[in-house]
PDB file of C-alpha atoms in Angstrom:
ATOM      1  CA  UNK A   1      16.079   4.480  22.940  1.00 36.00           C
ATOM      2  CA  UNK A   2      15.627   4.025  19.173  1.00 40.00           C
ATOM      3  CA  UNK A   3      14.964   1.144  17.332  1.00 39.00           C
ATOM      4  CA  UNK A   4      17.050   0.101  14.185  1.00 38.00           C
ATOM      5  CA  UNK A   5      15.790   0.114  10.739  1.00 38.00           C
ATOM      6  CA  UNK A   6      15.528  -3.674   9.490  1.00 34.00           C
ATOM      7  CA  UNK A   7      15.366  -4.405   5.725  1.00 35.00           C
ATOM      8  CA  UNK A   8      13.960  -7.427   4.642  1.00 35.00           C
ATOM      9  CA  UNK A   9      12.717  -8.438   0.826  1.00 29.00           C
ATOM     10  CA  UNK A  10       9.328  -8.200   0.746  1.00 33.00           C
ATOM     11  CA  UNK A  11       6.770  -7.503  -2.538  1.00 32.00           C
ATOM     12  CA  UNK A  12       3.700  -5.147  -3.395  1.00 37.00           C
ATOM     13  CA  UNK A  13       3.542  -1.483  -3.360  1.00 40.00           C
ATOM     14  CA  UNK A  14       6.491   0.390  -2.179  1.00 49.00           C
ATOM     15  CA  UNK A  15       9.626   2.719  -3.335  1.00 50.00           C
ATOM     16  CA  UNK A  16      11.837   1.714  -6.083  1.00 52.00           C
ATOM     17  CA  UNK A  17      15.002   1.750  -4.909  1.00 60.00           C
ATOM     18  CA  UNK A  18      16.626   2.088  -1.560  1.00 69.00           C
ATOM     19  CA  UNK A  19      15.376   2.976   1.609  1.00 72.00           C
ATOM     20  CA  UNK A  20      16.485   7.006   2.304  1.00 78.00           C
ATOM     21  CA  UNK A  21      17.744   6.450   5.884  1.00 80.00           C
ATOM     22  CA  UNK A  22      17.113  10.040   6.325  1.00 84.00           C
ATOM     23  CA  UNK A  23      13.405   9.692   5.511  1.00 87.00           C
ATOM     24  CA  UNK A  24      12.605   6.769   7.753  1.00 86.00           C
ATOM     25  CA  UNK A  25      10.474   7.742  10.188  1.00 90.00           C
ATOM     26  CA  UNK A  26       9.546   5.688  14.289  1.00 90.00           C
ATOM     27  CA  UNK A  27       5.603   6.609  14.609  1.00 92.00           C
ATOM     28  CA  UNK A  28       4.885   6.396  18.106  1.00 92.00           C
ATOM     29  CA  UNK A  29       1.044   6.707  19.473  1.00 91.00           C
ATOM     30  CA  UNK A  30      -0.821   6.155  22.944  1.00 86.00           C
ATOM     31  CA  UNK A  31      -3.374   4.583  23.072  1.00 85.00           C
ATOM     32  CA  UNK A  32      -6.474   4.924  25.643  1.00 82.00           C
ATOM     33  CA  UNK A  33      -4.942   2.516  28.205  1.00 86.00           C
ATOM     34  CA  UNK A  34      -1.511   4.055  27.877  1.00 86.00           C
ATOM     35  CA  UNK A  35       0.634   1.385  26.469  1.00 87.00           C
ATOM     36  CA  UNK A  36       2.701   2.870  23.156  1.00 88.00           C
ATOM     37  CA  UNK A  37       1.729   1.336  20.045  1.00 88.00           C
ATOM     38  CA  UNK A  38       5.061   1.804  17.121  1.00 89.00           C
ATOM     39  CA  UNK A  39       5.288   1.506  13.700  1.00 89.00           C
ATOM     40  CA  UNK A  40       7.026   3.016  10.650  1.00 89.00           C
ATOM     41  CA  UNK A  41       6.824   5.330   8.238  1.00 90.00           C
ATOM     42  CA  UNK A  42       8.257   7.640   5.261  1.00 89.00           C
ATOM     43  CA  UNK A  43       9.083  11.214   5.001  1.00 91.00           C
ATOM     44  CA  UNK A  44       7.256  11.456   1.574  1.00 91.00           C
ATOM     45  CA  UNK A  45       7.686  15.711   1.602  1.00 92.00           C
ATOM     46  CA  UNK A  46       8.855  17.887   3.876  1.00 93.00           C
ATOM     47  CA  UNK A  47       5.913  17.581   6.338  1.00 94.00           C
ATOM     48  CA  UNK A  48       4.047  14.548   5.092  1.00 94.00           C
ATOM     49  CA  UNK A  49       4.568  10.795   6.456  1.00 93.00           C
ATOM     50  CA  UNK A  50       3.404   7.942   4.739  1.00 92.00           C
ATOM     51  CA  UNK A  51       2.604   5.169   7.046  1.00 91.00           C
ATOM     52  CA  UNK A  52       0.489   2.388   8.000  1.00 90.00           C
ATOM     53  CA  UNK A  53      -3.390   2.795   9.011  1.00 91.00           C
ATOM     54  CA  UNK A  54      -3.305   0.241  11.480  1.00 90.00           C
ATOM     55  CA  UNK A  55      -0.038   2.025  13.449  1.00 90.00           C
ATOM     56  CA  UNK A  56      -2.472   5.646  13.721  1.00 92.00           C
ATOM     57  CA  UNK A  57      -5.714   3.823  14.495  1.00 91.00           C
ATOM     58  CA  UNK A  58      -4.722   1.578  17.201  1.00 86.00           C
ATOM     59  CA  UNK A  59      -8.703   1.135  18.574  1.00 83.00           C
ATOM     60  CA  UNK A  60     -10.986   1.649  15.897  1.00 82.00           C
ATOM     61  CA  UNK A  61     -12.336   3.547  12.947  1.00 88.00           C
ATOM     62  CA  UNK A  62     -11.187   7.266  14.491  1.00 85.00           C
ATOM     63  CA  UNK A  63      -7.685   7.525  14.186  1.00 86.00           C
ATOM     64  CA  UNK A  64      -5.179   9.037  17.607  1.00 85.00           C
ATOM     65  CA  UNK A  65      -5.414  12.661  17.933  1.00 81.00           C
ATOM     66  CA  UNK A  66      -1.521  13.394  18.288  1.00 83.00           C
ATOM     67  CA  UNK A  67       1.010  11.224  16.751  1.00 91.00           C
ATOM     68  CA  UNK A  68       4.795  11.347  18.043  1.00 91.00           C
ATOM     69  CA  UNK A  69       7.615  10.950  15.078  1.00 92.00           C
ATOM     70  CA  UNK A  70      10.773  10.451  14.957  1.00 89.00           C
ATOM     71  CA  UNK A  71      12.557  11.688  11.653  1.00 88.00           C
ATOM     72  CA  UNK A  72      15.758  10.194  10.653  1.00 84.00           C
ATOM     73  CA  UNK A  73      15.921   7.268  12.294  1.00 76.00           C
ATOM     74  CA  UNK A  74      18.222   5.349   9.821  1.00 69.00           C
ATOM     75  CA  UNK A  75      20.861   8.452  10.848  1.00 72.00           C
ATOM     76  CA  UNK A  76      22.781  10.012  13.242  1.00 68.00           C
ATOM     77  CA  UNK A  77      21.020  13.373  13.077  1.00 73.00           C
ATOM     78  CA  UNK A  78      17.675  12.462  14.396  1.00 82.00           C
ATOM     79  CA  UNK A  79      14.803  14.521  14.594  1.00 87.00           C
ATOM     80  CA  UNK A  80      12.032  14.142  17.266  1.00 89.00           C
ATOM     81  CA  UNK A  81       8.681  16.154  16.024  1.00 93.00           C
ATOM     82  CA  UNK A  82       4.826  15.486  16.168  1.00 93.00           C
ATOM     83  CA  UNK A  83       1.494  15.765  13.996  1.00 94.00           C
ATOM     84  CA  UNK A  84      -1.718  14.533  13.045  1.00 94.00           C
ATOM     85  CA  UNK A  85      -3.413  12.383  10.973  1.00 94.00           C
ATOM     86  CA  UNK A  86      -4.643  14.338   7.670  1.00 95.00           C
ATOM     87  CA  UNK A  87      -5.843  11.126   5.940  1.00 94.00           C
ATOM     88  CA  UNK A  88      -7.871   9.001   6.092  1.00 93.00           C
ATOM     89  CA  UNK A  89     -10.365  10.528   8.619  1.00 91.00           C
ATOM     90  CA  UNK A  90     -11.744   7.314   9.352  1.00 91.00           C
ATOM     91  CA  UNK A  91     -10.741   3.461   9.038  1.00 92.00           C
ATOM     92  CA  UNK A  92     -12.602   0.336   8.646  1.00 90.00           C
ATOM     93  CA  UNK A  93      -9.902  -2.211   9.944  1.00 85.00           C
ATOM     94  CA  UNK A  94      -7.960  -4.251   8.612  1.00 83.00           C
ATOM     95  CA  UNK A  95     -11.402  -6.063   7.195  1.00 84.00           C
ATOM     96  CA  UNK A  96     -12.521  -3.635   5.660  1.00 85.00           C
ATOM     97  CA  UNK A  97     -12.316  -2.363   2.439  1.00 87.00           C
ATOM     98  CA  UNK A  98     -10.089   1.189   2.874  1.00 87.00           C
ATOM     99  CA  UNK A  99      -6.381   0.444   2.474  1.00 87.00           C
ATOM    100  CA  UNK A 100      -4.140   0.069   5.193  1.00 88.00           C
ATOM    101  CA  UNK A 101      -2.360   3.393   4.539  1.00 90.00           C
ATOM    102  CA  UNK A 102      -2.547   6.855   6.245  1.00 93.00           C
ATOM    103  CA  UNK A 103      -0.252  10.401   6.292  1.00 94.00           C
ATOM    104  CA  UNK A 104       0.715  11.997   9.457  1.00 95.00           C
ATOM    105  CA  UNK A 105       1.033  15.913   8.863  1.00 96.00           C
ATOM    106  CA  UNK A 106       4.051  17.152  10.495  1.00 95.00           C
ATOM    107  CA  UNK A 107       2.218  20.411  12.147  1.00 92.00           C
ATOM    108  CA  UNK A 108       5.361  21.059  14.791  1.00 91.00           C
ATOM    109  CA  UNK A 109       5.662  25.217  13.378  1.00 91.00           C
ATOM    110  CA  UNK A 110       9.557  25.032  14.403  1.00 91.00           C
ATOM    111  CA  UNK A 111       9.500  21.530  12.138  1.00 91.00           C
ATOM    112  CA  UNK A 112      12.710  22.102   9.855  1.00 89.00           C
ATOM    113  CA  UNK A 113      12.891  19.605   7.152  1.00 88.00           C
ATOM    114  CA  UNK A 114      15.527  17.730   6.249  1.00 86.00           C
ATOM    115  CA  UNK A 115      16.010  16.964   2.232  1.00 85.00           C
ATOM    116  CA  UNK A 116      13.890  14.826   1.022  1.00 87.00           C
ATOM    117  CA  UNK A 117      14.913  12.685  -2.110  1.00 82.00           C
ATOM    118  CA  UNK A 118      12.507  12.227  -4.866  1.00 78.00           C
ATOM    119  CA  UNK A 119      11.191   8.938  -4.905  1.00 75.00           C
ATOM    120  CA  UNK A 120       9.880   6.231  -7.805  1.00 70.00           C
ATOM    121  CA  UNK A 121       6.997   4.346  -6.629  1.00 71.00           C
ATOM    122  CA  UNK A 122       6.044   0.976  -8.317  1.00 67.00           C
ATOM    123  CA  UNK A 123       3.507  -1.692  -7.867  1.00 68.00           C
ATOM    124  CA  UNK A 124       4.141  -5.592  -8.346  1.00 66.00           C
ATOM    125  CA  UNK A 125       1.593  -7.430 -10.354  1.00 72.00           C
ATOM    126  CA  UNK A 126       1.166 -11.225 -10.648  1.00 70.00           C
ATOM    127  CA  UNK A 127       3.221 -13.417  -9.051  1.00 69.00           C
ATOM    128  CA  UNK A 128       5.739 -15.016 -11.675  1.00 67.00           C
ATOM    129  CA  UNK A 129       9.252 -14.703 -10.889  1.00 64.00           C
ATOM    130  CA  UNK A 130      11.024 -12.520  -7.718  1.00 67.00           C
ATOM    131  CA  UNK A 131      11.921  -9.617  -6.548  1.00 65.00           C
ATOM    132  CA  UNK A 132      13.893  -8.150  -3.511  1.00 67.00           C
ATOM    133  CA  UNK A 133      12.840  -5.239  -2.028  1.00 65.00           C
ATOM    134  CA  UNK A 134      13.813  -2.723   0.867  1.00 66.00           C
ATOM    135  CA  UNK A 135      11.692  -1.815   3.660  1.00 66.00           C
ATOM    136  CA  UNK A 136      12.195   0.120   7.025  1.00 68.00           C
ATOM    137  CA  UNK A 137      10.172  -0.966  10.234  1.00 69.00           C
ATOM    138  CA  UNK A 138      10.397  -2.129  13.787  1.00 66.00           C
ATOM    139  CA  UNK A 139       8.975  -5.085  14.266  1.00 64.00           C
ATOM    140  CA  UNK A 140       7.818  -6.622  17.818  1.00 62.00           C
ATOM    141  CA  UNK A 141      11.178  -7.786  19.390  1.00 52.00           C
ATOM    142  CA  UNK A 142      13.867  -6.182  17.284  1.00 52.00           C
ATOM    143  CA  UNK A 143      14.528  -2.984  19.402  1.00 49.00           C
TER     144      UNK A 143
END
């Protein structure tokens, strides 16, 4: 079963606006020992995922070799798909100086897109003053 999109406020880099429910996207990977690692992500074209680097690298610098997705999860009309991590090809950690972002490459040949809505992207600077923001994710506990 699927988790539920959460949105909580939150600052930093991100989309202006609201979350596309149809673009939200449950990353699920393996790991060596076999225990499922999940995270989040965003259907930023129609075969590119924007996620986290942390979520696709789960044990180091070399990120999993097949990534499962699921497309649509803030909908009814689902989508279950795979890929691959296109970038980076490596990661430091979460020490290290590359930032904590990666895109998954939908390479499923059947993969039929849904629409994907353009999206502003913005970055907050300083820290005078608030504001809300939308994000997507499954955090530990909330399925």
């Amino acid at each position: 079963m699927t988790s539920s999109p959460i949105s909580v406020v939150g600052s930093g880099v991100g989309v202006a606006g609201p979350v596309p429910p149809g673009q939200v996207v449950e990353i699920r990977v393996v790991r060596a020992d076999g225990r499922t690692r999940v995270g989040s992500g965003l259907l930023i074209t129609g075969r590119l995922v924007l996620t986290a680097a942390h979520v696709v690298f789960p044990e180091g610098p070399v990120a999993s070799s097949r990534v499962g997705l699921t497309v649509g999860v803030g909908e009814t009309g689902r989508a279950g798909t795979s890929g691959r991590v296109v970038w980076p090809e490596r990661w430091d950690g979460p020490g290290g100086t590359a930032p904590d972002a990666a895109l998954i490459r939908i390479d499923d040949p059947g993969w039929i897109s849904p629409q994907v809505d353009r999206l502003r992207w913005g970055a907050l600077t300083g820290r005078a003053g608030g504001i809300a923001g939308e994000a997507a994710g499954f955090p530990p506990g909330a399925a």
